PDB file of C-alpha atoms and ligand atoms in Angstrom:
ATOM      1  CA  UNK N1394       3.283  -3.180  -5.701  1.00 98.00           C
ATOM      2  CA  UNK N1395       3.564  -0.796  -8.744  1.00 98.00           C
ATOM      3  CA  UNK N1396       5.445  -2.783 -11.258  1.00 99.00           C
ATOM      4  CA  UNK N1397       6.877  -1.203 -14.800  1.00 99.00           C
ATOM      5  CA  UNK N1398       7.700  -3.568 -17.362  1.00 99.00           C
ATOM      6  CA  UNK N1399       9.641  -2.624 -20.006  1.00 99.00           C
ATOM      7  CA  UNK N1400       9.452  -4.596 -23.006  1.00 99.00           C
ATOM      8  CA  UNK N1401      11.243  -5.124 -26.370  1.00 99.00           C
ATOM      9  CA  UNK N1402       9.901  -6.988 -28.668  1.00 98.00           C
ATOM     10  CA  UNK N1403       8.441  -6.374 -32.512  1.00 98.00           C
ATOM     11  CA  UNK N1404       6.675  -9.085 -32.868  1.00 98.00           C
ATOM     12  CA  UNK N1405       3.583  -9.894 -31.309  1.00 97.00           C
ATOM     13  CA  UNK N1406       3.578 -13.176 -31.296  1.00 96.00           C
ATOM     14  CA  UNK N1407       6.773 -14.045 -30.707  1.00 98.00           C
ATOM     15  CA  UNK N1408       7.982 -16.005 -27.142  1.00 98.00           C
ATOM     16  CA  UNK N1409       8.723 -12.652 -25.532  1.00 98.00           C
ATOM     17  CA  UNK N1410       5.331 -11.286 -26.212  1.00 98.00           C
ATOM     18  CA  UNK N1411       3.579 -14.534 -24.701  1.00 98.00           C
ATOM     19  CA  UNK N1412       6.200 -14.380 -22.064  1.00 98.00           C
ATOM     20  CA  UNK N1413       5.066 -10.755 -21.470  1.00 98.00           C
ATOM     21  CA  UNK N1414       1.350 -11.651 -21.694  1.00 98.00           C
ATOM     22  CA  UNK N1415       1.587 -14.422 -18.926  1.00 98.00           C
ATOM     23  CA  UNK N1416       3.897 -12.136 -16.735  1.00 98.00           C
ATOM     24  CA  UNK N1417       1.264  -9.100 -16.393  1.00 98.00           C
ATOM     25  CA  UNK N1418      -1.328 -11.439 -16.186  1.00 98.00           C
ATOM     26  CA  UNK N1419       0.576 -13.023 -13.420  1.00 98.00           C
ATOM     27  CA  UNK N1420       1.234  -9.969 -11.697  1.00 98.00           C
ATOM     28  CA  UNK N1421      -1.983  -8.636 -11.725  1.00 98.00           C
ATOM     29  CA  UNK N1422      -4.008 -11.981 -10.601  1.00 98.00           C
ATOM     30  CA  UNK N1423      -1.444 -11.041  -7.388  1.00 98.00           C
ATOM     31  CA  UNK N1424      -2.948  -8.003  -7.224  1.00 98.00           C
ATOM     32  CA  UNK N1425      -0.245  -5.922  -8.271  1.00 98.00           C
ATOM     33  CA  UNK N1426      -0.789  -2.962 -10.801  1.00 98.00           C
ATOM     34  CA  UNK N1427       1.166  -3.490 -14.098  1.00 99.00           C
ATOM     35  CA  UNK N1428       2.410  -0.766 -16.608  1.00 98.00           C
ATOM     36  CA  UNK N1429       4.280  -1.986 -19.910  1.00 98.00           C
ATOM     37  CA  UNK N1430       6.809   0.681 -21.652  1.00 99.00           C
ATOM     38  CA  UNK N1431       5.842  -1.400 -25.372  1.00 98.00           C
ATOM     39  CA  UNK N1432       9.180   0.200 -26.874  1.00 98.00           C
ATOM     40  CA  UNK N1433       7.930  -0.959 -30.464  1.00 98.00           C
ATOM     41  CA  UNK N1434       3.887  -0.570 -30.485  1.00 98.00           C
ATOM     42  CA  UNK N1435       5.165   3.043 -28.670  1.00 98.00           C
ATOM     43  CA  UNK N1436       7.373   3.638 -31.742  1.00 98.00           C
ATOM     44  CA  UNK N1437       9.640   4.714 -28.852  1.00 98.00           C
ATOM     45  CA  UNK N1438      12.565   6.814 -30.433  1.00 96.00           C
ATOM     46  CA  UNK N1439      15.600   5.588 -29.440  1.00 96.00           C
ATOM     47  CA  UNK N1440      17.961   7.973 -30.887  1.00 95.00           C
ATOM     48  CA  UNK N1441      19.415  10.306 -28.346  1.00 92.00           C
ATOM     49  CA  UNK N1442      19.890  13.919 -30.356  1.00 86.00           C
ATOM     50  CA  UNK N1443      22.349  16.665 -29.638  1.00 83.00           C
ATOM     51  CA  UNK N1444      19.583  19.060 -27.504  1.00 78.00           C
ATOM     52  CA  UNK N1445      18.858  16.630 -25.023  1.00 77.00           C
ATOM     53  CA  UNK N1446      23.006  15.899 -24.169  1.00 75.00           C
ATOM     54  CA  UNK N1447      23.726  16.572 -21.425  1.00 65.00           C
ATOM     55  CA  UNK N1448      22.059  19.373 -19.355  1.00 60.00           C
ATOM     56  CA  UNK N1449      18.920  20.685 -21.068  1.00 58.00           C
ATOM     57  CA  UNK N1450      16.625  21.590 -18.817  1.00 51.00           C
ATOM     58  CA  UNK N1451      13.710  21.081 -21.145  1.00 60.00           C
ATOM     59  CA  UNK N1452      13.085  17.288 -21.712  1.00 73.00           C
ATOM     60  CA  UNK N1453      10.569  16.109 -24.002  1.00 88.00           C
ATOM     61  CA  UNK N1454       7.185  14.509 -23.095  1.00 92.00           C
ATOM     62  CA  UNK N1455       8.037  11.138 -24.100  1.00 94.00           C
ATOM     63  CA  UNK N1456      11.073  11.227 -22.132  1.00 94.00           C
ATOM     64  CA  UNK N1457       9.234  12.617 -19.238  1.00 94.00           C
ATOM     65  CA  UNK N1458       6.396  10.422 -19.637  1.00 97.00           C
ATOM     66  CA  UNK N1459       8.649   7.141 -18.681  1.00 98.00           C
ATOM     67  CA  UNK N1460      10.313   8.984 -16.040  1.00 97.00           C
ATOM     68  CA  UNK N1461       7.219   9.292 -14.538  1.00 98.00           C
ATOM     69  CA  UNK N1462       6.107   5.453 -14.846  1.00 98.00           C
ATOM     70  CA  UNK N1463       9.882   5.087 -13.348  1.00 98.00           C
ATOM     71  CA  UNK N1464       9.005   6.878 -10.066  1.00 98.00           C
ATOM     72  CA  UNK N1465       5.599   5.383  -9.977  1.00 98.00           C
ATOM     73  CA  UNK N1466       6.962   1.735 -10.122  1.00 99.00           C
ATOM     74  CA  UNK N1467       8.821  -0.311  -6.989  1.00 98.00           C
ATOM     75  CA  UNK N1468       9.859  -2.567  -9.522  1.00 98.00           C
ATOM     76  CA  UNK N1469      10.823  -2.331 -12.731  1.00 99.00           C
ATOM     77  CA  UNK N1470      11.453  -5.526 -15.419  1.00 99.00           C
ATOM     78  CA  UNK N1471      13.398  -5.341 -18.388  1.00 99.00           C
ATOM     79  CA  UNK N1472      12.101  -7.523 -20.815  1.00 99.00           C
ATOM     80  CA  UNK N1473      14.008  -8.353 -24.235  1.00 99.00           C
ATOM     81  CA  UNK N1474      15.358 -11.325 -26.412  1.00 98.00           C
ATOM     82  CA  UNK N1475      19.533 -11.528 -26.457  1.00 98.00           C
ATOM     83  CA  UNK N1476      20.523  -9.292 -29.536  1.00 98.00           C
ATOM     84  CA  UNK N1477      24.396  -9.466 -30.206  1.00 98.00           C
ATOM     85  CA  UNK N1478      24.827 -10.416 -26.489  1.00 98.00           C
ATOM     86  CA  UNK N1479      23.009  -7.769 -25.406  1.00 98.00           C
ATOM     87  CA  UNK N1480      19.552  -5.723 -25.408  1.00 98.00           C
ATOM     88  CA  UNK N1481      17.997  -4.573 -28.280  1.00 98.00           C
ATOM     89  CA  UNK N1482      18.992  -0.936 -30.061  1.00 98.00           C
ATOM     90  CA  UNK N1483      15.658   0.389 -29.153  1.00 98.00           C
ATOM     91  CA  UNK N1484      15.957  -0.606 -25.292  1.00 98.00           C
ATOM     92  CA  UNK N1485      19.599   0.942 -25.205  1.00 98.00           C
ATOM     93  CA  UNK N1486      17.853   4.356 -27.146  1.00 97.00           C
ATOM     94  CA  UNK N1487      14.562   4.261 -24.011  1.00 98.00           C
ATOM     95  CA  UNK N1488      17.759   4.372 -21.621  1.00 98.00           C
ATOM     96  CA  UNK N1489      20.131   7.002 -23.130  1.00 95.00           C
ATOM     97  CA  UNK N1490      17.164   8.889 -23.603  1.00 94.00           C
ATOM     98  CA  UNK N1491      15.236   8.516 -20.154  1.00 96.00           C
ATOM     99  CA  UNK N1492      18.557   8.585 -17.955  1.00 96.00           C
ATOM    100  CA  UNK N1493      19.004  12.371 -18.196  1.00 93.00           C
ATOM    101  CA  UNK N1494      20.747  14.682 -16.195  1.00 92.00           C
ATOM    102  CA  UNK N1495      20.112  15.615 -12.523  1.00 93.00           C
ATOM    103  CA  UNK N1496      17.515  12.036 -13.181  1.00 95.00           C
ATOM    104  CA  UNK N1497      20.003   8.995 -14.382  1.00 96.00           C
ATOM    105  CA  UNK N1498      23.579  10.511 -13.988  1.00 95.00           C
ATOM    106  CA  UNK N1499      24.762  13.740 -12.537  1.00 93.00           C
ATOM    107  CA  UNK N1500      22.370  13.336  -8.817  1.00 95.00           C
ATOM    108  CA  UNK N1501      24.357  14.229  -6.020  1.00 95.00           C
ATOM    109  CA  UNK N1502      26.607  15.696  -4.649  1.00 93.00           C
ATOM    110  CA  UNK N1503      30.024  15.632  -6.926  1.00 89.00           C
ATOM    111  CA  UNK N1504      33.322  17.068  -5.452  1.00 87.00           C
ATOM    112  CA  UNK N1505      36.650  16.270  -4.440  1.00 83.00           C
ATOM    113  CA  UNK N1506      35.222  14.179  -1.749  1.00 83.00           C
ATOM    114  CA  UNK N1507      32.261  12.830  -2.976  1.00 89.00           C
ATOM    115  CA  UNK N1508      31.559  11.232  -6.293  1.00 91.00           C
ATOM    116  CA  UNK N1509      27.797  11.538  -6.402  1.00 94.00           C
ATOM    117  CA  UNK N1510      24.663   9.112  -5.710  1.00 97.00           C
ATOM    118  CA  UNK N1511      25.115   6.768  -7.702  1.00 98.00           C
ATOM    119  CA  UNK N1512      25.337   2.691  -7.426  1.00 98.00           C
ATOM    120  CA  UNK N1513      22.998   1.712  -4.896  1.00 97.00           C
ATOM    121  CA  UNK N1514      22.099   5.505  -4.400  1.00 98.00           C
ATOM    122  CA  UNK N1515      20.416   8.459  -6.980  1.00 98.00           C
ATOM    123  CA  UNK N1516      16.759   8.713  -7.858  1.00 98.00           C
ATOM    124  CA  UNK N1517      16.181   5.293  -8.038  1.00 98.00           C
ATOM    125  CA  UNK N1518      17.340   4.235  -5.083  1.00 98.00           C
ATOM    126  CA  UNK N1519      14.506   1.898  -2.982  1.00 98.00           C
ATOM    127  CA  UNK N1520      12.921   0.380  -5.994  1.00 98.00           C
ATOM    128  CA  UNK N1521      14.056  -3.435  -7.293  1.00 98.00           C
ATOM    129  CA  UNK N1522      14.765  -4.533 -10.883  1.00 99.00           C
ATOM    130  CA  UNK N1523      14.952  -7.954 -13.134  1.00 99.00           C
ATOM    131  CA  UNK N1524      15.972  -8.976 -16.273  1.00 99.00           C
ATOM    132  CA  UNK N1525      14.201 -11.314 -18.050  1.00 98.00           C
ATOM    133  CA  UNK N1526      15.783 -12.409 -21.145  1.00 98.00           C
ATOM    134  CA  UNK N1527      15.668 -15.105 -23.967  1.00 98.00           C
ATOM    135  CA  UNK N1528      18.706 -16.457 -25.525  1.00 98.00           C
ATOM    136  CA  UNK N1529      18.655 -19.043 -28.894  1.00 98.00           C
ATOM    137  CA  UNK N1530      21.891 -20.274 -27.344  1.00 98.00           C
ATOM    138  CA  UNK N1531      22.885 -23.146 -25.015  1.00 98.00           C
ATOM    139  CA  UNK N1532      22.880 -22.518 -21.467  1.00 98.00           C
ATOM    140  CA  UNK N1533      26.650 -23.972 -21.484  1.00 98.00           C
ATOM    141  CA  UNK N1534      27.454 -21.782 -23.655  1.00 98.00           C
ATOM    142  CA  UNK N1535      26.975 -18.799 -21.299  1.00 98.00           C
ATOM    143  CA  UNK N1536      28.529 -20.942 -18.287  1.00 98.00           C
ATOM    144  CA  UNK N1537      31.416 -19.760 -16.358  1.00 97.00           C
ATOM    145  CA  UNK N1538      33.657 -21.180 -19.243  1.00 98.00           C
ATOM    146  CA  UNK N1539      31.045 -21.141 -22.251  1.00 98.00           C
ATOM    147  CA  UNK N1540      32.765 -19.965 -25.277  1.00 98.00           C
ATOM    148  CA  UNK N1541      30.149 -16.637 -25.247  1.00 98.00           C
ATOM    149  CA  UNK N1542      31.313 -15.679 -21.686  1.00 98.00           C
ATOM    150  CA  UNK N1543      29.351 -15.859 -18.762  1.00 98.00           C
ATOM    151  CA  UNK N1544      26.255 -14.635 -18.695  1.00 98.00           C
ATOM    152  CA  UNK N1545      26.659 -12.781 -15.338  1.00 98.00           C
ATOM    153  CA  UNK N1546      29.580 -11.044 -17.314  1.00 98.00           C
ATOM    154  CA  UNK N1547      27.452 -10.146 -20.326  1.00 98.00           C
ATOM    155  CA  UNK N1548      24.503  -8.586 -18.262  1.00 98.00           C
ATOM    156  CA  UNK N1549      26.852  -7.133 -15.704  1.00 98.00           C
ATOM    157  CA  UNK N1550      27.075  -3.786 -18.242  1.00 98.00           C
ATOM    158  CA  UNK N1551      23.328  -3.478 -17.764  1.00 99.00           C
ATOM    159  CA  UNK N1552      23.005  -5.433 -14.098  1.00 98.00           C
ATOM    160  CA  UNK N1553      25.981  -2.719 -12.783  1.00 98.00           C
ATOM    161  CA  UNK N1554      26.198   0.220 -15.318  1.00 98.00           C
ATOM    162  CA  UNK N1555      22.201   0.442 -15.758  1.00 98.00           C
ATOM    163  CA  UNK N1556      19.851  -0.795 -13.092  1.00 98.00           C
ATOM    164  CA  UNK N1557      22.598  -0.045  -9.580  1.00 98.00           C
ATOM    165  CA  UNK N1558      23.758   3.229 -11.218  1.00 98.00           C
ATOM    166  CA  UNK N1559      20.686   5.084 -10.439  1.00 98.00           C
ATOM    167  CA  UNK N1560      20.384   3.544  -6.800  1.00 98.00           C
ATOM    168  CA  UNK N1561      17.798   0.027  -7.916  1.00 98.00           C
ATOM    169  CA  UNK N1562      18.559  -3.194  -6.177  1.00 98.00           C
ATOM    170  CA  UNK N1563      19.315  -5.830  -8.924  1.00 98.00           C
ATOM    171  CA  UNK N1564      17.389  -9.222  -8.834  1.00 98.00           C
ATOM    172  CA  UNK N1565      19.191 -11.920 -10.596  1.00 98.00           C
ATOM    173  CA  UNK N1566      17.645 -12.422 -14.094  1.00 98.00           C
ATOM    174  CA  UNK N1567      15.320 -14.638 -15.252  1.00 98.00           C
ATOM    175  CA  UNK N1568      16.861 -16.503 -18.363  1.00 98.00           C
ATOM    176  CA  UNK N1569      15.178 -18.503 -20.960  1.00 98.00           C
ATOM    177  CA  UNK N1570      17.795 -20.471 -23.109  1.00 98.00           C
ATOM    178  CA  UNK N1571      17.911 -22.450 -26.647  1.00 98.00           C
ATOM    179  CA  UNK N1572      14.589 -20.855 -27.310  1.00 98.00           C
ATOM    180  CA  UNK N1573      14.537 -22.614 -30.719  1.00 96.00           C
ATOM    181  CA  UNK N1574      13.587 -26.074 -29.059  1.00 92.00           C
ATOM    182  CA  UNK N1575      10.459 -24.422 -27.269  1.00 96.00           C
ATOM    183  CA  UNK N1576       7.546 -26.720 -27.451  1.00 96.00           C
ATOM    184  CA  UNK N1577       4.404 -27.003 -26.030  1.00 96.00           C
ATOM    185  CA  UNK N1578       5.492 -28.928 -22.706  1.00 97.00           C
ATOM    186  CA  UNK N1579       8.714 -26.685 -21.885  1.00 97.00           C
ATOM    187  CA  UNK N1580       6.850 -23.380 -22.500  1.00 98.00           C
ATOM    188  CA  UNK N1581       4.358 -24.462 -19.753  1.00 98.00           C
ATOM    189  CA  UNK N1582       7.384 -25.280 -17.734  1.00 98.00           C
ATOM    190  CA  UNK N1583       9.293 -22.317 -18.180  1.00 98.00           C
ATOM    191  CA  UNK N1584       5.684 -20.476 -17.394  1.00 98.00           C
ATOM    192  CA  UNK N1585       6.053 -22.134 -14.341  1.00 98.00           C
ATOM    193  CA  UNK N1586       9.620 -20.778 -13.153  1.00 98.00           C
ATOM    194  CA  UNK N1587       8.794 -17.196 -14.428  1.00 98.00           C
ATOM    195  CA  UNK N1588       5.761 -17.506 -12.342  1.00 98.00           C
ATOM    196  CA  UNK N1589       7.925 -18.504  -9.163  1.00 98.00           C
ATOM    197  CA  UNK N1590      10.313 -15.449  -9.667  1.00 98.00           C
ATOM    198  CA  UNK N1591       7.606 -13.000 -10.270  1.00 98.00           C
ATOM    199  CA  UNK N1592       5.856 -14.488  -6.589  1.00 98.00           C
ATOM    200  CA  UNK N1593       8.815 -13.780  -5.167  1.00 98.00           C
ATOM    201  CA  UNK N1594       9.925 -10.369  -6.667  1.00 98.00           C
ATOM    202  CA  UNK N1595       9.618  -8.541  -2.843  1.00 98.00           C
ATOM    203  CA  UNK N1596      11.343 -11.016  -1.321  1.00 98.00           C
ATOM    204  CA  UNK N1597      14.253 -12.196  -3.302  1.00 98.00           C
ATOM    205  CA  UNK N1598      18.262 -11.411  -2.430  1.00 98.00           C
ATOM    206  CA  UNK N1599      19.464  -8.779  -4.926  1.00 98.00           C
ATOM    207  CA  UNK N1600      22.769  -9.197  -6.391  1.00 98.00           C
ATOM    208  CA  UNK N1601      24.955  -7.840  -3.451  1.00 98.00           C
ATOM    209  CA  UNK N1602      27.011  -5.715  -5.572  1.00 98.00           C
ATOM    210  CA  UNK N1603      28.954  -3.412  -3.295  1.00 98.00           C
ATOM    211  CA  UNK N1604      27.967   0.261  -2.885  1.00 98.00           C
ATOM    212  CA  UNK N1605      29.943   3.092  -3.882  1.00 97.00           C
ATOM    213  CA  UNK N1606      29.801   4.942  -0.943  1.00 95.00           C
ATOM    214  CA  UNK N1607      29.806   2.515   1.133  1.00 95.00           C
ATOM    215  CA  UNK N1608      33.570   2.161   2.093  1.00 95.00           C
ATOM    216  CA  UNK N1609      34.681  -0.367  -0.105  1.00 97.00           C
ATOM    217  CA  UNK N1610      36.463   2.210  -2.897  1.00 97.00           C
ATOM    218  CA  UNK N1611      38.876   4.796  -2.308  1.00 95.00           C
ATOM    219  CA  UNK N1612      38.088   8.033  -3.375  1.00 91.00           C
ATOM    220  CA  UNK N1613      38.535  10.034  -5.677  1.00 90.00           C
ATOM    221  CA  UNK N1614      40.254   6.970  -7.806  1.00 93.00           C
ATOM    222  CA  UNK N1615      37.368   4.826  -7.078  1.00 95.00           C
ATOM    223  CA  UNK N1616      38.922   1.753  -7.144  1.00 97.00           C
ATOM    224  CA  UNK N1617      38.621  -1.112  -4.681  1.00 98.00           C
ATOM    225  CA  UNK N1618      40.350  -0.378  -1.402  1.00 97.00           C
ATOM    226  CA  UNK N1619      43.743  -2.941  -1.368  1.00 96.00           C
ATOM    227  CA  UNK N1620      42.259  -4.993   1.580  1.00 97.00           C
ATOM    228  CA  UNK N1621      38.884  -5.368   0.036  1.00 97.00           C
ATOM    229  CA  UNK N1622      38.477  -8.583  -2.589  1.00 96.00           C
ATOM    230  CA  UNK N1623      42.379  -8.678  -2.519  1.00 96.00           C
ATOM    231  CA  UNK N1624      44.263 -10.153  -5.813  1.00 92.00           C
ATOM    232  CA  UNK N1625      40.597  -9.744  -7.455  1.00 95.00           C
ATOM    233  CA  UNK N1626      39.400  -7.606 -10.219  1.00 96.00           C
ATOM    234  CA  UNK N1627      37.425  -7.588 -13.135  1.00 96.00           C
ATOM    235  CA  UNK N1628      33.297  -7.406 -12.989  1.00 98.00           C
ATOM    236  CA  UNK N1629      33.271 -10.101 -10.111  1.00 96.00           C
ATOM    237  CA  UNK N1630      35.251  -8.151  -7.615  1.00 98.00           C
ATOM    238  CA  UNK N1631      32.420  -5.609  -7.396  1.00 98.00           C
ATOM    239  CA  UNK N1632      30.512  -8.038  -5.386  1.00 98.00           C
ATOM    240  CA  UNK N1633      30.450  -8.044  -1.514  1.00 96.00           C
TER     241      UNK N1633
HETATM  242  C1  FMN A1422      19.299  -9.738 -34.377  1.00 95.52           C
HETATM  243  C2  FMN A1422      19.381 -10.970 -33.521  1.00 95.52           C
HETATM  244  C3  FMN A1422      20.479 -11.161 -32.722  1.00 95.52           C
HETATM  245  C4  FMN A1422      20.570 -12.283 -31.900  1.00 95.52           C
HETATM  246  N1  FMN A1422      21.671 -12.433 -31.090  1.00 95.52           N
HETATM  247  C5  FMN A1422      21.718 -13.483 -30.223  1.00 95.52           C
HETATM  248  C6  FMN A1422      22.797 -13.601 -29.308  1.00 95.52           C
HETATM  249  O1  FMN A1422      23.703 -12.770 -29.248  1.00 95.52           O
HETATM  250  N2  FMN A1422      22.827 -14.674 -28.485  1.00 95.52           N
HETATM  251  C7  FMN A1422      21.828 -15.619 -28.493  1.00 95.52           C
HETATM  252  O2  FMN A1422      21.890 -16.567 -27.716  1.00 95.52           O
HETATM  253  N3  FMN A1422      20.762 -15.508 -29.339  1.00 95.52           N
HETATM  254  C8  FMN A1422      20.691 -14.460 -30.193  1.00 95.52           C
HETATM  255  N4  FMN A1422      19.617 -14.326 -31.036  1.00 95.52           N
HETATM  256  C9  FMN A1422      18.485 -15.267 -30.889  1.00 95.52           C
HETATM  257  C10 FMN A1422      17.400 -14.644 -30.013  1.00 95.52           C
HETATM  258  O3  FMN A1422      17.869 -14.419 -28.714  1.00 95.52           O
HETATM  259  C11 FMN A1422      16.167 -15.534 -29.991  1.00 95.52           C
HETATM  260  O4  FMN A1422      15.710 -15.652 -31.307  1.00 95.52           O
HETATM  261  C12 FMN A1422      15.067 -14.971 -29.096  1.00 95.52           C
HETATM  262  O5  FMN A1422      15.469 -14.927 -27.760  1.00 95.52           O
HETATM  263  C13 FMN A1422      13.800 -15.827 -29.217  1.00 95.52           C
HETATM  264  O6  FMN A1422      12.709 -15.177 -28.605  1.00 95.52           O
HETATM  265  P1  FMN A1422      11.542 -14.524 -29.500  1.00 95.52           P
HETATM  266  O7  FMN A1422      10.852 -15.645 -30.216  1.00 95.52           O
HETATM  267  O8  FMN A1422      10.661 -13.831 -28.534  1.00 95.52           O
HETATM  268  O9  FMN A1422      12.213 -13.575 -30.472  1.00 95.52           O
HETATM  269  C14 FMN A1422      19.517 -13.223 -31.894  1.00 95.52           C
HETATM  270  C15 FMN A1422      18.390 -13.018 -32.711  1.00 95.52           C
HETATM  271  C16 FMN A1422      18.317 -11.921 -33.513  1.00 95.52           C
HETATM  272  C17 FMN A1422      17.101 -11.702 -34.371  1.00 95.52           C
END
C-alpha cells in the first residue's frame, strides 16, 4: 500500500517522533511505501488567507503538493499529541488549507435533491484513515463518563467532520495515554500494539458511521430519518 503519514510534532525527540520513527519503519519492513507530511521540519503554513477562500482556481504549490501525496496514498495517518483536546494549530492550518474547493468540500453534485459527495463519498472516497494520538491524561478520564468527555466524542469532529467528509473510511484510533509515566518497558509495549494496528491497517472494521446518501437522512434537512436510531441524537446516533 501507499501510506501518507501526517505528522505533528516540533520536537524531534519527543514520544511522537519515536512513535513516528518505529511506525514508518514498521510499515516499510511490510513492504509498504511511506510518505510523512513533517508539518514542522516543512514549516508548513497553516494560516488559511483570504485568496485561497473559497473558490480560487489557482492553489498554491504547497497546497497542491499534499493534495497530490493525498491521492497517491490508500491510507492516510494522522499523527499528533492531544493539544487542548484536540490536534495541534498547525495540523488544523495543513487541513483548512489542503481541503479546498471542488477537492475537500464543494464535490458533487449540490441541488435541491442532492447535497453533494460528501461523508463516505468525494475525492477521497476508497482510501482508509487512523488517528494516532498521545494524551498526558488518564485513560478514565476520556471514558464514557471521564470528566474530559469521551474520547470517541472529542475525535468525532475530526473522525466525522475531517477524515468521512471527503469520502475516507475511518479506522478507530490508536491512543497512547498518561504519556508522562512512559518508561522503558511500556514504550516497548505500546511499540508492540502500534505495531499490531499498523499489520492490520487493510483489514480492520472502520467506524461504521452511516453514509449520507445512503438513506438514513432526509433530505434537504439532513437529519436522521424518525425511524432510524429513534429517541437518539448527538455524535453517537451517526453510527449504523
Ligand atoms: C499545548 C499543550 C496542550 C496539551 N493539551 C492536552 C490535553 O488537552 N489533554 C491531554 O491529555 N494532554 C494534553 N497535553 C499533554 C500532551 O498530550 C502530551 O504532553 C503529549 O501527548 C506527549 O507526547 P510528546 O512527548 O510526543 O509531546 C498538552 C500538552 C501541550 C504542550
Amino acid at each position: 500500500m501507499n501510506i501518507l503519514i501526517v505528522y505533528a510534532h516540533p520536537d524531534a525527540h519527543s514520544l511522537n517522533a519515536a512513535l513516528k520513527d518505529f511506525a514508518v519503519a514498521r510499515l516499510q519492513g511490510a513492504g509498504h511505501t511511506v510518505r510523512v507530511s513533517d508539518l514542522y521540519a516543512m514549516e508548513w503554513n497553516a494560516t488559511l488567507q483570504a485568496a485561497e477562500i473559497p473558490e480560487q482556481v489557482h492553489h498554491r504549490a504547497d497546497i497542491l503538493r499534499e493534495q497530490e501525496k493525498l491521492l497517491w496514498a490508500d491510507t492516510v495517518i494522522f499523527q499528533f499529541p492531544l493539544w487542548w483536546f484536540s490536534m495541534p494549530a498547525i495540523m488544523k492550518g495543513w487541513v483548512e488549507r489542503v481541503y479546498t474547493y471542488g477537492f475537500g468540500y464543494g464535490v458533487g453534485e449540490h441541488s435541491d435533491v442532492r447535497w453533494g459527495d460528501r461523508y463516505g463519498e468525494g475525492t477521497l472516497a476508497g482510501k482508509r484513515a487512523m488517528l494516532m494520538v498521545t494524551a498526558g491524561g488518564w485513560e478514565p478520564h476520556y471514558s464514557p463518563r471521564g470528566i474530559n468527555g469521551a474520547i470517541e466524542d472529542l475525535l468525532f469532529p475530526i473522525h466525522h467532520g475531517i477524515l468521512y467528509f471527503p469520502g475516507m473510511a475511518v479506522l478507530p484510533p490508536f491512543l497512547v495515554y498518561r504519556t508522562g509515566t512512559m518508561d522503558e518497558a511500556r514504550f516497548a509495549a505500546v511499540r508492540e500494539q502500534l505495531g499490531q494496528r499498523l499489520d492490520t491497517l487493510a483489514t480492520t472494521a472502520p467506524i461504521p458511521f452511516r453514509q449520507q446518501n445512503g438513506g438514513d437522512y432526509q433530505i434537504p434537512e439532513m437529519t436522521l430519518k424518525e425511524d432510524i436510531a429513534p429517541g437518539r441524537s448527538g455524535f453517537a446516533a451517526h453510527l449504523v
